[in-house]
Coordinates of C-alpha atoms and ligand atoms in Angstrom, one line a residue:
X93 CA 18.9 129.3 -34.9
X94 CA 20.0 131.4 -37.7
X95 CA 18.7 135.0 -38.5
X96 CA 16.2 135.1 -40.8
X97 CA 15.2 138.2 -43.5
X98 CA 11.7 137.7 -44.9
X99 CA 12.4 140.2 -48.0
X100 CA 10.2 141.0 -51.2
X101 CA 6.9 141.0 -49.3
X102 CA 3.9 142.7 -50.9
X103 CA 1.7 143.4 -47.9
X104 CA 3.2 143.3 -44.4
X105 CA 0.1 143.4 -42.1
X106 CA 2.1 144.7 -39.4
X107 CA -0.8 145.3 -36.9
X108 CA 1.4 148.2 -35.2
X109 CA -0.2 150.3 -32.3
X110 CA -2.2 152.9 -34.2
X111 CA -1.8 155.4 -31.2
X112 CA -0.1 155.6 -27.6
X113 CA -2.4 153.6 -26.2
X114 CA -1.2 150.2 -25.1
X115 CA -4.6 148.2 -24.2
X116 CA -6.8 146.1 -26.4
X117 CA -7.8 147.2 -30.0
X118 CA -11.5 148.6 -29.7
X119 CA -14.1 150.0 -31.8
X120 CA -12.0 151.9 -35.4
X121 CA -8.8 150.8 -34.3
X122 CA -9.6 147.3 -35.1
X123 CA -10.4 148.0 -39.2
X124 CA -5.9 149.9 -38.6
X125 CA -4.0 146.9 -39.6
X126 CA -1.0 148.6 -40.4
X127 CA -0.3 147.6 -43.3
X128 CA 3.0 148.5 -45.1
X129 CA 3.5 147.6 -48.9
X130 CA 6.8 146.2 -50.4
X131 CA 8.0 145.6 -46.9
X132 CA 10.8 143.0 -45.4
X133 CA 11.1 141.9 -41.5
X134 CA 14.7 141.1 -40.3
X135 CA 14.5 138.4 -37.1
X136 CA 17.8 137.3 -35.2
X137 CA 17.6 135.4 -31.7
X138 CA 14.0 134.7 -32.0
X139 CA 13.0 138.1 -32.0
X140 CA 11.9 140.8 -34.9
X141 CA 14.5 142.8 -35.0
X142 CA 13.3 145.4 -37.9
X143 CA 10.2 145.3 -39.8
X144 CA 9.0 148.0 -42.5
X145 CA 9.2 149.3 -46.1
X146 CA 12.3 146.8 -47.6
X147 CA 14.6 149.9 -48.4
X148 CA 14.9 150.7 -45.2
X149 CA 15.2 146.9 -43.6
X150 CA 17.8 146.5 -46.1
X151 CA 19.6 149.1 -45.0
X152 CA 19.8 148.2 -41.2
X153 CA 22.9 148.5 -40.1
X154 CA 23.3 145.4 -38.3
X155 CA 21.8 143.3 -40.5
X156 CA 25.9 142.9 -42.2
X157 CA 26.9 141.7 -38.9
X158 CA 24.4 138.6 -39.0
X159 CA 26.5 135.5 -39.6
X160 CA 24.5 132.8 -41.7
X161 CA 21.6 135.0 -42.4
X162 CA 19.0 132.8 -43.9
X163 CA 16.5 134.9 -46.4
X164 CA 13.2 133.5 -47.4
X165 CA 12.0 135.4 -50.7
X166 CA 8.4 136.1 -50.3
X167 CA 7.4 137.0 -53.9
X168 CA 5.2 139.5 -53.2
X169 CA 3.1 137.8 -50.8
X170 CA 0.8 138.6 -47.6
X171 CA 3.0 138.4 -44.3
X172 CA 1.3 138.9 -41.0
X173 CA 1.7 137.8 -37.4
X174 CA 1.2 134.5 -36.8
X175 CA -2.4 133.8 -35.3
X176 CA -3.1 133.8 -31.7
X177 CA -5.4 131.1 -31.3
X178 CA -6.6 132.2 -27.5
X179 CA -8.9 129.4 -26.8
X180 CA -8.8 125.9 -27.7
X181 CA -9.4 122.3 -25.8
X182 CA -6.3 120.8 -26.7
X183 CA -6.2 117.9 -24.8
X184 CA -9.2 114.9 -25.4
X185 CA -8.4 111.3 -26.9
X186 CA -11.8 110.8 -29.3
X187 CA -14.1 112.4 -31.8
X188 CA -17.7 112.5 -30.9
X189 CA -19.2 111.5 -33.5
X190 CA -22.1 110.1 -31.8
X191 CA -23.0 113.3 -30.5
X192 CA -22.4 114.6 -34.0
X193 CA -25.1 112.2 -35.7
X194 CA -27.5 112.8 -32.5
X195 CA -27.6 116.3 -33.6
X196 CA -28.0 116.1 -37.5
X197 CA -30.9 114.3 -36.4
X198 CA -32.4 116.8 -34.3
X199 CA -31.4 116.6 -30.5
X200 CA -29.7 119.9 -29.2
X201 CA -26.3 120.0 -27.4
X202 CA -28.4 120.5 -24.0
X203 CA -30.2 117.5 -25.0
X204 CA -27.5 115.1 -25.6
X205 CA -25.3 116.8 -22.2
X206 CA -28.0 115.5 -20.3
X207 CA -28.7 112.0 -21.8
X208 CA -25.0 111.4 -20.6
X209 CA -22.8 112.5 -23.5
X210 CA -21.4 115.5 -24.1
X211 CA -18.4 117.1 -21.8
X212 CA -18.9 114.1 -19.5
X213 CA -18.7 111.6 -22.1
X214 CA -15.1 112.9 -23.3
X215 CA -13.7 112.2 -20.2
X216 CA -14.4 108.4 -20.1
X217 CA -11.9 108.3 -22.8
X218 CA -9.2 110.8 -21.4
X219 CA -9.4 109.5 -18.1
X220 CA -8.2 106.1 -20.0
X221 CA -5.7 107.4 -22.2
X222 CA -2.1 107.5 -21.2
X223 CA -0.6 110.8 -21.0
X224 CA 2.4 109.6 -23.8
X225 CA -1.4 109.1 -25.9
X226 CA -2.2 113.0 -25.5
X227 CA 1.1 114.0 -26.2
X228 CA 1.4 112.7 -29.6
X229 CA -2.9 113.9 -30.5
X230 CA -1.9 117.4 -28.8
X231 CA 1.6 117.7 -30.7
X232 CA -0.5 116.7 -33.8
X233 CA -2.7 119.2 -33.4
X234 CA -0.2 122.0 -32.7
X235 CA 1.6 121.0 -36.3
X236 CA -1.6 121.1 -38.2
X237 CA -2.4 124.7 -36.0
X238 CA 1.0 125.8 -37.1
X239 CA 0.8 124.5 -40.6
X240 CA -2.5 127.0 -41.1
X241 CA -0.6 130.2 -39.8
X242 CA -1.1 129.9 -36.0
X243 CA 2.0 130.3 -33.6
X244 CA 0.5 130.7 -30.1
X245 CA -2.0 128.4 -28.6
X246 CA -3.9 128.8 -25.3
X247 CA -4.2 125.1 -24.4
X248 CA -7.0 124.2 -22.3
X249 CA -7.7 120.3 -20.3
X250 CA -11.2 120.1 -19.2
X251 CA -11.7 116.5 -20.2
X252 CA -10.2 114.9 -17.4
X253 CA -12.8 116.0 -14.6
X254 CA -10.8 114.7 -11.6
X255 CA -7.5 115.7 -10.1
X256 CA -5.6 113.1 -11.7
X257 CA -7.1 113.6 -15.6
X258 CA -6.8 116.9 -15.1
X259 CA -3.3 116.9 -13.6
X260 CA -2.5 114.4 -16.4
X261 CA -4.0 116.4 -19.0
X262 CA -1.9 119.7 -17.8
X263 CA 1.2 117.6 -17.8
X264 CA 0.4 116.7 -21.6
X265 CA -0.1 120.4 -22.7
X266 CA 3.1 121.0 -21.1
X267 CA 4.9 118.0 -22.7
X268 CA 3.9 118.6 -26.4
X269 CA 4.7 122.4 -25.3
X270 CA 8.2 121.4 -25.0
X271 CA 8.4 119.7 -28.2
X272 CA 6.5 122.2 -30.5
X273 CA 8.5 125.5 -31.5
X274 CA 5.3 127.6 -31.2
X275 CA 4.4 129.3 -27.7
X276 CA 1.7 127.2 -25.3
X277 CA -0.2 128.9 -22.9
X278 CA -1.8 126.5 -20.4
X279 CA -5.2 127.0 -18.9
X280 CA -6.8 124.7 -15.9
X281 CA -10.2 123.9 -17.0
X282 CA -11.0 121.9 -14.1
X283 CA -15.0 123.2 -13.3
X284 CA -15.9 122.3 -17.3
X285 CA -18.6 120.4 -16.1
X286 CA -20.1 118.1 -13.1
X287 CA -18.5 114.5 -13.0
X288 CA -21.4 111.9 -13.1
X289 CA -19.6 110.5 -9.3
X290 CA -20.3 114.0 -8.7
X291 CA -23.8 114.6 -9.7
X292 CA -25.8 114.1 -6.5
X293 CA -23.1 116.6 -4.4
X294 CA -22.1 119.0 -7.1
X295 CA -20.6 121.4 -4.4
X296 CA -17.8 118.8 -3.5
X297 CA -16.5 118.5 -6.8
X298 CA -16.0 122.8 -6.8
X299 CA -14.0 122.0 -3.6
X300 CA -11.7 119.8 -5.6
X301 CA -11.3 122.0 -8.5
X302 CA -10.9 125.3 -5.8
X303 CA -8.6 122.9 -3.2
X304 CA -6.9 120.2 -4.5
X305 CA -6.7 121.2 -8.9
X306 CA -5.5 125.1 -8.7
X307 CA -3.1 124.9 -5.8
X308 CA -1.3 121.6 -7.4
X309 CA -1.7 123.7 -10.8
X310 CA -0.2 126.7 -9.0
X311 CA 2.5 125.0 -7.0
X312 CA 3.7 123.0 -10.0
X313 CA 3.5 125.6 -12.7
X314 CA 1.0 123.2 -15.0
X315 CA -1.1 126.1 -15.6
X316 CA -0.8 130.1 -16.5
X317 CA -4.8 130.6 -15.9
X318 CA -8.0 129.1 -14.8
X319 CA -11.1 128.8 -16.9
X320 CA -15.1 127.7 -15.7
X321 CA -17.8 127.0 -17.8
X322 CA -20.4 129.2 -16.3
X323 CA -23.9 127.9 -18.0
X324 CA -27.1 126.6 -17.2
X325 CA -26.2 123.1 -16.9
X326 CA -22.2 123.7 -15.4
X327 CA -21.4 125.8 -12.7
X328 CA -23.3 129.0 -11.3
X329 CA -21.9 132.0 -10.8
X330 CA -21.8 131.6 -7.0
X331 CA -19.4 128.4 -8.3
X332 CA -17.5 130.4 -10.7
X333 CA -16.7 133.0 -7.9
X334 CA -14.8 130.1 -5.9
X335 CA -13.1 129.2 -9.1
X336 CA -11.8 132.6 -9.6
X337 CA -11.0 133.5 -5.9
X338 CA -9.0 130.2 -5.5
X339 CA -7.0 130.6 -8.8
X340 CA -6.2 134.5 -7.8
X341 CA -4.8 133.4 -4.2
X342 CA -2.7 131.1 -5.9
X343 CA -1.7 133.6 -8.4
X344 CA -3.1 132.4 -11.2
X345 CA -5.1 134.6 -14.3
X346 CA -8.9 133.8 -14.5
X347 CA -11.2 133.2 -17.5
X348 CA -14.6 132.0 -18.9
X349 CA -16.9 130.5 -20.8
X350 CA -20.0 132.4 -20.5
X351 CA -23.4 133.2 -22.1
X352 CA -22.8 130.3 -24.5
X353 CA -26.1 128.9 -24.4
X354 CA -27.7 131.3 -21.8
X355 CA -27.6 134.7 -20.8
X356 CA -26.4 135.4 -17.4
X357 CA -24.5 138.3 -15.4
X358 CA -21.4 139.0 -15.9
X359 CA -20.2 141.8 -13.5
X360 CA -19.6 140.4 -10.7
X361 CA -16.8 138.6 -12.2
X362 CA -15.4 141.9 -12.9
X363 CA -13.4 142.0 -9.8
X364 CA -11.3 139.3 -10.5
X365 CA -9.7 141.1 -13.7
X366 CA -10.4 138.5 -16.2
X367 CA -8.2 138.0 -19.0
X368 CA -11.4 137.1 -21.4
X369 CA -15.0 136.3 -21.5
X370 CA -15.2 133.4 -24.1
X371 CA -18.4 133.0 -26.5
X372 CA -20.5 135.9 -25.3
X373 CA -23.5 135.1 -27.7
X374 CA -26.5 135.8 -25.1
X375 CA -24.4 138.5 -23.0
X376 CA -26.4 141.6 -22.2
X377 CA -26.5 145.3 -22.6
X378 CA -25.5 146.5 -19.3
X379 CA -22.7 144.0 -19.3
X380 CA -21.6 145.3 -22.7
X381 CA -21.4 148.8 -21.1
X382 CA -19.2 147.5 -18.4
X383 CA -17.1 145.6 -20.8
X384 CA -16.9 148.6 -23.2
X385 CA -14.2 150.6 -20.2
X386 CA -12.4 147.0 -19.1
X387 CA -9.4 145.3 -20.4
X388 CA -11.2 142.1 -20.4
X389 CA -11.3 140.8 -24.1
X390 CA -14.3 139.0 -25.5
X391 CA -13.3 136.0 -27.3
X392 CA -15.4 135.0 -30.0
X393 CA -15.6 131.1 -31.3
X394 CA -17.7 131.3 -34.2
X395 CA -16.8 127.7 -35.0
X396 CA -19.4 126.2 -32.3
X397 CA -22.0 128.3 -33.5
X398 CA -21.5 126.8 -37.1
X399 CA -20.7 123.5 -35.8
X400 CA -23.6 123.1 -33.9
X401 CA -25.9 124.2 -36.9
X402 CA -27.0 127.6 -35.0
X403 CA -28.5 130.4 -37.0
X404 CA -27.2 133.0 -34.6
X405 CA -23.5 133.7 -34.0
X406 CA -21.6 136.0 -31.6
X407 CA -23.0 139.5 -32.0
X408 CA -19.4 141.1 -33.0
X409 CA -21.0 144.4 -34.5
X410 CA -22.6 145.0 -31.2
X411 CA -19.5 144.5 -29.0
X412 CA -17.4 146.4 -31.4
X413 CA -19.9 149.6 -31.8
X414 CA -19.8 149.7 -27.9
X415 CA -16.3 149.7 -27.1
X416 CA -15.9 146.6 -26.2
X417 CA -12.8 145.1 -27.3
X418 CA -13.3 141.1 -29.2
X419 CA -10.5 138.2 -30.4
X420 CA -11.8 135.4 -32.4
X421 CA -10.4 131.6 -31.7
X422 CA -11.4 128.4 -32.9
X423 CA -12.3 126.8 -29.6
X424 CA -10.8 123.4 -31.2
X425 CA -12.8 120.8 -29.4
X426 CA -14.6 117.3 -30.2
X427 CA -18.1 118.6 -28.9
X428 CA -18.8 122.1 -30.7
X429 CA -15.7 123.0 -32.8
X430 CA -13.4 120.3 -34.5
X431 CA -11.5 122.9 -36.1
X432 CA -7.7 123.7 -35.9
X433 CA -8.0 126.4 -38.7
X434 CA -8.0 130.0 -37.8
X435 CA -8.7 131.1 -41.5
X436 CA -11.9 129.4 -41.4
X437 CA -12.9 131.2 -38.5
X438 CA -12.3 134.7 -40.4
X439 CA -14.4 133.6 -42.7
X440 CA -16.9 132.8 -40.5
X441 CA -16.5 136.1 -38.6
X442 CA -17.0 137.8 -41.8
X443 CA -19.7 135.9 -43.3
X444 CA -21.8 135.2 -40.2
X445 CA -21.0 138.4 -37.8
X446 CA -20.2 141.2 -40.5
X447 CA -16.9 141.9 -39.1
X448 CA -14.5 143.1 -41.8
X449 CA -11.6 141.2 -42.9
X450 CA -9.2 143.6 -41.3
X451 CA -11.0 143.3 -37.8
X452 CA -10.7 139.8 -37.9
X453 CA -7.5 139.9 -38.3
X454 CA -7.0 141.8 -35.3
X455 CA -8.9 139.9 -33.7
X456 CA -6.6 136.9 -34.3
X457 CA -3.8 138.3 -33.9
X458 CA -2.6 141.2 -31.4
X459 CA -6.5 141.1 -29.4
X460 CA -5.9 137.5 -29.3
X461 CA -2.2 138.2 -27.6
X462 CA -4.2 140.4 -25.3
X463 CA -6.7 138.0 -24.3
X464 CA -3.6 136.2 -23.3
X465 CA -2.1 139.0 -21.3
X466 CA 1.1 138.3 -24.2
X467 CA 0.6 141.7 -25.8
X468 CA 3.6 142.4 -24.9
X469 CA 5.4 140.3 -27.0
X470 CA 3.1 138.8 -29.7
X471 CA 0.3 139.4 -32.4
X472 CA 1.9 142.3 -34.1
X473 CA 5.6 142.6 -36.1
X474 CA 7.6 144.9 -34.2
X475 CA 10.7 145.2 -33.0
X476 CA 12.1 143.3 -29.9
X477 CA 8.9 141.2 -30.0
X478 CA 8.7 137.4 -30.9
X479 CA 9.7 136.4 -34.6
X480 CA 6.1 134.8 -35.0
X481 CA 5.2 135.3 -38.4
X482 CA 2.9 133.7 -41.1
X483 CA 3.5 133.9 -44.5
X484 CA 0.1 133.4 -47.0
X485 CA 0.3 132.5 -50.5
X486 CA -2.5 135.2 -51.1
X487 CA -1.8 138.7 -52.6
X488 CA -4.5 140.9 -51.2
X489 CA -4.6 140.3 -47.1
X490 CA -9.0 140.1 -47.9
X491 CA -8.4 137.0 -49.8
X492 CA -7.1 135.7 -46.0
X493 CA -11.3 135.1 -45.1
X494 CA -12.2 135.3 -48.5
X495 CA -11.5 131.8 -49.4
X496 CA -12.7 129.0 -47.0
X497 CA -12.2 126.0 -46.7
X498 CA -8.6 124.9 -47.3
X499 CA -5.2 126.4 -46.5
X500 CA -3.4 129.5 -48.1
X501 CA -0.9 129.5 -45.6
X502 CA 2.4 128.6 -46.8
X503 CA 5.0 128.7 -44.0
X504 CA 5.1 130.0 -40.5
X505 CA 8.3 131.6 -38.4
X506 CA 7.9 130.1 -34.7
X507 CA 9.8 131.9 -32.4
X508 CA 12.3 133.0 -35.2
X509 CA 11.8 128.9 -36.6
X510 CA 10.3 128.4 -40.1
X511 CA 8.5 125.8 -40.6
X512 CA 5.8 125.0 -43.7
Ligands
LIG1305 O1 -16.3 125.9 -25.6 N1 -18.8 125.1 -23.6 C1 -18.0 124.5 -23.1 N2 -16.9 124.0 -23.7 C2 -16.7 123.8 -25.1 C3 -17.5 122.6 -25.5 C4 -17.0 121.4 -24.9 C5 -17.6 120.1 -25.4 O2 -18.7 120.0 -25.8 O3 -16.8 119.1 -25.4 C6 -17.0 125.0 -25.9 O4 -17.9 125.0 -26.7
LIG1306 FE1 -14.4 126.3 -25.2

């Protein structure tokens, strides 16, 4: 890998640590971008090894000493970090476009889970599909990602609703993981719904998920957290509990879908320190308080809201105006969110839930990184973290959510890798 200089850039969006503190943006610190103008970012080894005004990168000491230096001239352009895209369902084998024309002609998603498609008709088709299959859709999918400015994925399976499909689909994430330059995190997704052999004795399959899924997850390394779909419809909270304790004792993170489609408590999840609450549409007020002194980040995923032809979305301006600290990802998925394009989810966030462009971008970037407990080395350009960078054929950082749509991104830096 050679070192790389990104010089000539008109607006780095370096989203620095405004203060001391070390936690999730919250509240004003989200609109504090840090944005430096006429700026350049040196990387060598995969890492940033100086980033600020270009006068000063230029005259880095070291930066003689690099051997083969490679410099990409960035014409005045918008650099930032690349996105964190903290919650997708990477692994599943079809579209469903069934489901898809159900809805436009008037069913709800509730409707259609329960007339047997939905989460449980996904899995028909992953449970079919050789893993070398999911490879090559989840590889595909992490280039087109990549391609539109994202360089860390949370990867999800959830589609395989039995320890095998689910084994199998943790063993694809890890597979195309391997082969992509980008960073993977993989999440167990195990209690995303009830398996129709299930139906009649829902409380077996949690003992599968809880005894058999997390420790082989654990013992093999397939996955970095746990995830449960806690919803009218999925699992209860009493379920989700199980989830979580088995995925702590086998020291793995915990998160969750929640208050998608309902609302429902959220505290006593507290305990278990999740990394995120995902969705977070119907959450309520004394939650919000709770939230507003945690760590956990609410992750927003506008995307189903708009896919699913909702009028309401995530209420961002509430959550931010409390304290409580949000990330925005596109929940790619073939049920709600069939979207691998983080920009389109600014502009959704901006449109729909009145969050300005520069909180968005927080949002995907260094709160995303937090909601992934990777803070500590991605979603801002700093020295001695990750050379994950996205360069956007844009001049103004606004016009990032401003136009929707299509693609402005013109080359991302992978773990100190460009690639367009
Ligand atoms: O995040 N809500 C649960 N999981 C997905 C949808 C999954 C599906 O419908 O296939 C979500 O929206
Ligand atoms: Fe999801």
């Amino acid at each position: 890998m050679r070192p790389l200089l990104l010089a000539n850039i008109g607006q780095l969006l370096t989203l620095r640590a405004p203060g001391k503190g070390t936690g999730p943006r919250r509240a004003n610190e989200l609109n504090d971008i840090g944005i430096i103008e006429d700026a350049a970012v040196l990387c060598d080894g995969g890492k940033i090894v100086a980033a600020g005004k270009a006068r000063d990168v230029l005259r880095y000491p070291a930066r003689k000493k690099l051997k083969h230096l490679k410099e990409i001239d960035c014409e005045q352009k918008v650099v930032l970090p690349g996105f964190v895209d903290s919650h997708t369902h990477l692994i599943f084998a079809a579209p469903r476009l069934v489901d898809f024309e159900k809805r436009i002609a008037g069913a709800t998603y509730e409707e259609i889970a329960q007339a047997g498609g939905g989460i449980r008709s996904s899995a028909e088709a992953v449970r079919k599909a050789p893993v070398k299959a999911l490879v090559q859709q989840a590889l595909a999918a992490l280039r087109e990602m990549a391609a539109q400015g994202t360089s860390t994925v949370e990867a999800k399976s959830g589609y395989g609703l039995s320890v095998e499909g689910e084994i199998k689909s943790l063993e694809a994430i890890q597979q195309a993981a391997k082969a992509w330059p980008g960073t993977v995190v993989p999440t167990l997704l195990g209690a995303h719904v009830i398996p129709k052999e299930f139906q009649s004795k829902p409380q077996r399959y949690v003992r599968e998920v809880c005894e058999k899924m997390i420790p082989l997850a654990g013992k093999r390394r397939l996955a970095a957290f746990v995830d449960v779909f806690y919803e009218r419809g999925a699992f209860t909270l009493e379920d989700s509990e199980q989830v979580f304790e088995a995925a702590t004792k086998h020291g793995l993170g915990v998160r969750a879908h929640v208050c998608q489609l309902s609302s429902a408590e959220l505290w006593p999840l507290l305990r278990f320190h999740p990394a995120s609450f995902d969705h977070m549409d119907c959450v309520n007020g004394e939650d919000i308080a709770q939230l507003a002194r945690r760590d956990t980040v609410a992750t927003l995923l506008p995307g189903a809201n708009y896919f699913l032809g909702l009028e309401k979305f995530p209420p961002a301006r509430t959550l931010i105006e409390a304290g409580v600290p949000v990330a925005l990802a596109t929940d790619y998925n073939p049920g709600t969110s069939p979207t691998s394009n983080m920009q389109f989810i600014l502009s959704l966030a901006c449109t729909h839930m009145k969050m300005t462009p520069a909180e968005a971008i927080a949002a995907a970037t260094i709160n995303g990184a937090h909601a992934l407990r990777l803070a500590e080395r991605k979603g801002s350009v700093e020295p001695g973290k990750d050379a994950d960078l996205a360069i956007f054929d844009v001049e103004d950082y606004r016009e990032i959510a401003y136009w929707f749509g299509g693609n402005r991104c013109n080359a991302v830096v992978l773990n100190g890798i460009v690639t367009r």
